[in-house]
Short mmCIF file of C-alpha atoms in Angstrom, two decimals:
data_model
loop_
_atom_site.label_atom_id
_atom_site.label_comp_id
_atom_site.label_asym_id
_atom_site.label_seq_id
_atom_site.Cartn_x
_atom_site.Cartn_y
_atom_site.Cartn_z
CA GLY Q 11 92.15 97.91 130.27
CA ALA Q 12 94.44 94.96 129.88
CA GLY Q 13 95.74 95.83 126.41
CA VAL Q 14 96.31 98.72 124.04
CA SER Q 15 93.00 100.18 122.95
CA GLN Q 16 92.50 102.09 119.70
CA THR Q 17 89.41 103.97 118.66
CA PRO Q 18 87.65 104.04 116.32
CA SER Q 19 88.29 100.61 114.83
CA ASN Q 20 87.17 101.89 111.43
CA LYS Q 21 86.99 105.41 110.05
CA VAL Q 22 85.75 106.47 106.63
CA THR Q 23 86.29 110.11 105.73
CA GLU Q 24 86.12 112.29 102.68
CA LYS Q 25 89.22 113.63 100.99
CA GLY Q 26 90.24 116.93 102.53
CA LYS Q 27 88.68 116.29 105.93
CA TYR Q 28 90.42 116.24 109.32
CA VAL Q 29 90.58 113.04 111.41
CA GLU Q 30 91.74 112.09 114.88
CA LEU Q 31 92.75 108.58 115.89
CA ARG Q 32 93.01 107.70 119.56
CA CYS Q 33 95.32 105.30 121.39
CA ASP Q 34 94.97 104.25 125.03
CA PRO Q 35 98.18 102.39 126.01
CA ILE Q 36 98.71 99.79 128.69
CA SER Q 37 98.71 101.45 132.11
CA GLY Q 38 102.21 102.37 133.24
CA HIS Q 39 103.82 102.09 129.81
CA THR Q 40 105.94 105.16 129.23
CA ALA Q 41 106.83 104.46 125.60
CA LEU Q 42 104.21 104.79 122.88
CA TYR Q 43 104.63 104.24 119.14
CA TRP Q 44 102.46 104.96 116.11
CA TYR Q 45 102.85 102.92 112.93
CA ARG Q 46 101.04 102.83 109.60
CA GLN Q 47 100.44 99.58 107.74
CA SER Q 48 99.40 99.52 104.11
CA LEU Q 49 98.01 96.41 102.42
CA GLY Q 50 100.68 93.78 101.94
CA GLN Q 51 103.33 95.77 103.79
CA GLY Q 52 104.93 95.69 107.21
CA PRO Q 53 104.24 98.38 109.80
CA GLU Q 54 105.94 101.67 108.95
CA PHE Q 55 107.15 103.80 111.87
CA LEU Q 56 105.56 107.23 112.30
CA ILE Q 57 106.33 108.65 115.75
CA TYR Q 58 107.62 107.62 119.17
CA PHE Q 59 106.75 109.16 122.54
CA GLN Q 60 108.64 108.75 125.77
CA GLY Q 61 106.34 110.19 128.40
CA THR Q 62 104.67 113.33 127.13
CA GLY Q 63 107.27 114.32 124.57
CA ALA Q 64 107.73 113.16 121.01
CA ALA Q 65 111.21 111.68 121.20
CA ASP Q 66 111.33 110.80 117.51
CA ASP Q 67 108.90 112.01 114.84
CA SER Q 68 111.12 111.23 111.88
CA GLY Q 69 108.56 108.86 110.37
CA LEU Q 70 105.76 111.38 109.96
CA PRO Q 71 105.37 111.69 106.17
CA ASN Q 72 104.59 115.43 106.06
CA ASP Q 73 103.23 118.31 108.10
CA ARG Q 74 99.63 117.15 107.69
CA PHE Q 75 100.38 114.53 110.33
CA PHE Q 76 100.70 115.42 114.00
CA ALA Q 77 100.46 113.50 117.26
CA VAL Q 78 100.14 114.47 120.91
CA ARG Q 79 100.33 112.76 124.27
CA PRO Q 80 99.62 115.59 126.71
CA GLU Q 81 99.50 113.66 129.98
CA GLY Q 82 101.84 110.83 129.14
CA SER Q 83 99.09 108.29 128.65
CA VAL Q 84 96.47 108.59 125.88
CA SER Q 85 97.77 109.70 122.50
CA THR Q 86 95.96 111.18 119.52
CA LEU Q 87 97.20 111.02 115.93
CA LYS Q 88 95.82 113.91 113.91
CA ILE Q 89 95.70 114.05 110.12
CA GLN Q 90 94.73 117.27 108.33
CA ARG Q 91 93.46 117.58 104.76
CA THR Q 92 93.32 113.83 104.31
CA GLU Q 93 94.30 112.32 100.97
CA ARG Q 94 93.37 108.98 99.44
CA GLY Q 95 96.97 107.86 99.92
CA ASP Q 96 96.51 108.16 103.69
CA SER Q 97 94.22 105.13 103.61
CA ALA Q 98 95.85 102.43 105.75
CA VAL Q 99 95.64 100.72 109.12
CA TYR Q 100 97.13 102.91 111.84
CA LEU Q 101 98.67 100.90 114.65
CA CYS Q 102 99.57 102.02 118.14
CA ALA Q 103 101.93 100.17 120.45
CA SER Q 104 103.23 100.71 123.96
CA SER Q 105 106.05 99.35 126.08
CA THR Q 106 107.72 99.89 129.41
CA GLY Q 107 110.56 101.69 127.67
CA GLN Q 108 113.08 99.09 128.77
CA TYR Q 109 113.07 96.79 125.91
CA GLY Q 110 111.00 93.66 126.26
CA GLY Q 111 108.87 94.14 123.21
CA ALA Q 112 106.01 96.42 122.29
CA PHE Q 113 102.35 95.52 122.69
CA PHE Q 114 100.12 96.49 119.78
CA GLY Q 115 96.50 97.55 119.59
CA GLN Q 116 94.05 96.22 117.01
CA GLY Q 117 94.53 99.24 114.83
CA THR Q 118 92.28 101.83 113.20
CA ARG Q 119 91.44 101.22 109.55
CA LEU Q 120 91.29 104.63 107.87
CA THR Q 121 89.65 104.88 104.47
CA VAL Q 122 89.73 108.19 102.61
CA VAL Q 123 87.17 108.39 99.81
CA ALA M 150 119.63 102.85 110.89
CA GLN M 151 118.41 99.29 110.81
CA SER M 152 116.63 97.36 108.07
CA VAL M 153 114.99 93.96 107.78
CA THR M 154 114.61 91.67 104.79
CA GLN M 155 112.11 88.85 104.84
CA LEU M 156 113.11 86.74 101.91
CA ASP M 157 109.80 84.99 101.27
CA SER M 158 106.54 86.84 100.79
CA GLN M 159 104.54 83.63 101.00
CA VAL M 160 105.30 80.16 102.38
CA PRO M 161 102.80 77.37 101.72
CA VAL M 162 103.19 74.21 103.79
CA PHE M 163 101.15 71.14 104.69
CA GLU M 164 99.85 70.58 108.19
CA GLU M 165 102.30 68.78 110.53
CA ALA M 166 105.26 69.64 108.28
CA PRO M 167 108.19 71.72 109.57
CA VAL M 168 108.57 75.32 108.49
CA GLU M 169 111.27 77.98 108.45
CA LEU M 170 110.57 81.67 107.81
CA ARG M 171 113.68 83.61 106.90
CA CYS M 172 114.75 87.00 108.22
CA ASN M 173 117.96 88.93 107.61
CA TYR M 174 118.79 92.28 109.13
CA SER M 175 121.25 95.09 108.62
CA SER M 176 122.58 97.30 111.39
CA SER M 177 125.75 99.14 112.34
CA VAL M 178 125.10 98.63 116.06
CA SER M 179 124.04 95.80 118.33
CA VAL M 180 120.42 94.84 117.94
CA TYR M 181 117.38 93.35 119.55
CA LEU M 182 115.33 91.06 117.31
CA PHE M 183 111.66 90.11 117.33
CA TRP M 184 109.08 88.04 115.56
CA TYR M 185 105.44 89.13 115.58
CA VAL M 186 102.39 87.28 114.28
CA GLN M 187 99.28 88.90 112.84
CA TYR M 188 96.16 86.79 112.46
CA PRO M 189 93.50 87.99 110.01
CA ASN M 190 91.84 91.20 111.16
CA GLN M 191 93.84 91.27 114.39
CA GLY M 192 96.70 93.29 115.82
CA LEU M 193 100.31 92.18 116.04
CA GLN M 194 101.23 89.74 118.79
CA LEU M 195 104.77 89.21 120.02
CA LEU M 196 105.92 85.62 119.31
CA LEU M 197 109.45 85.79 120.65
CA LYS M 198 112.41 88.08 121.13
CA TYR M 199 116.19 88.02 121.28
CA LEU M 200 117.73 90.57 123.62
CA SER M 201 120.98 88.88 124.72
CA GLY M 202 122.36 85.57 125.93
CA SER M 203 121.45 82.26 124.32
CA THR M 204 121.12 82.56 120.56
CA LEU M 205 118.25 80.06 120.46
CA VAL M 206 115.06 81.61 121.75
CA LYS M 207 111.75 79.91 122.29
CA GLY M 208 108.42 81.62 121.98
CA ILE M 209 104.73 80.95 122.17
CA ASN M 210 102.85 78.34 120.14
CA GLY M 211 105.91 76.12 119.72
CA PHE M 212 107.92 78.58 117.63
CA GLU M 213 111.65 79.18 118.06
CA ALA M 214 114.25 81.34 116.37
CA GLU M 215 118.02 81.39 116.21
CA PHE M 216 120.14 84.52 116.19
CA ASN M 217 123.16 84.19 113.93
CA LYS M 218 125.34 87.26 114.21
CA SER M 219 127.83 86.28 111.51
CA GLN M 220 125.05 85.78 108.97
CA THR M 221 122.91 88.64 110.38
CA SER M 222 119.92 86.32 110.43
CA PHE M 223 117.08 85.50 112.78
CA HIS M 224 115.09 82.71 111.13
CA LEU M 225 111.84 81.47 112.68
CA ARG M 226 111.13 77.76 112.86
CA LYS M 227 108.45 75.35 113.97
CA PRO M 228 108.87 71.55 113.78
CA SER M 229 105.20 70.80 113.07
CA VAL M 230 102.67 73.40 111.97
CA HIS M 231 98.91 73.49 112.49
CA ILE M 232 96.15 74.98 110.39
CA SER M 233 95.77 77.63 113.10
CA ASP M 234 99.31 78.89 112.40
CA THR M 235 98.09 80.39 109.14
CA ALA M 236 98.89 84.08 109.56
CA GLU M 237 101.24 86.89 108.59
CA TYR M 238 104.62 86.85 110.34
CA PHE M 239 106.79 89.92 110.76
CA CYS M 240 110.43 90.11 111.73
CA ALA M 241 111.55 93.32 113.48
CA VAL M 242 114.84 94.82 114.65
CA SER M 243 115.72 97.65 116.98
CA ALA M 244 118.99 99.15 118.13
CA SER M 245 119.98 98.01 121.60
CA GLY M 246 120.06 101.25 123.53
CA GLY M 247 118.26 104.46 122.73
CA SER M 248 114.67 104.61 121.66
CA TYR M 249 114.23 100.88 120.82
CA ILE M 250 112.03 101.79 117.86
CA PRO M 251 111.33 98.51 116.02
CA THR M 252 111.81 98.46 112.26
CA PHE M 253 109.67 95.83 110.55
CA GLY M 254 110.10 93.66 107.51
CA ARG M 255 107.41 93.34 104.84
CA GLY M 256 106.06 90.14 106.32
CA THR M 257 105.76 86.51 105.30
CA SER M 258 102.38 84.94 104.79
CA LEU M 259 102.38 81.40 106.18
CA ILE M 260 99.66 79.30 104.59
CA VAL M 261 99.07 75.89 106.16
CA HIS M 262 97.16 73.40 104.01
CA PRO M 263 95.32 70.36 105.42
#
């Protein structure tokens, strides 16, 4: 596709359940970022991939959060034992890795009930 | 580490009036600077960026921003706003070199009244 694609666009889950959020970056983009945006706040960095490896995961809030990018393209953000405080919009972005600016997807709105 | 402060959470303005959205940053290294716009229920779209060179950068939709190193600022301006400019605007900074991970401010809500 032409842009960054995130699925699902909306996800409602019960507290304690496991969820997976998918990001399909722009073709050829080696850098991929995950952010979390709460209501009224700016995007908060979670994790950065360069190729297949997580180059910086310092933003992951705790060990319930994990992300993979096994083939250097699609990435999945995984959240175990979800809590109501995990409710937010999860944003994915990609770039060429040489800085010109990151391109963002539409986001996945996660609601934990 | 870098940080961004957007001084105004909300800026109301009348259509066709000029507007300035303020952004200050903090960093111990050289930086790249960005402004993104987020329309309701949409993703973030890059408005403009400063990487190097001229301190006055022009972006899409008639917006421009000026990098001021001595004041560590990167304010966004538009000489005449339209109703369609109503959106959330985010300033972001990243270290020049390394992972380029952008750090975002809290955002400024621009509200354009007819």
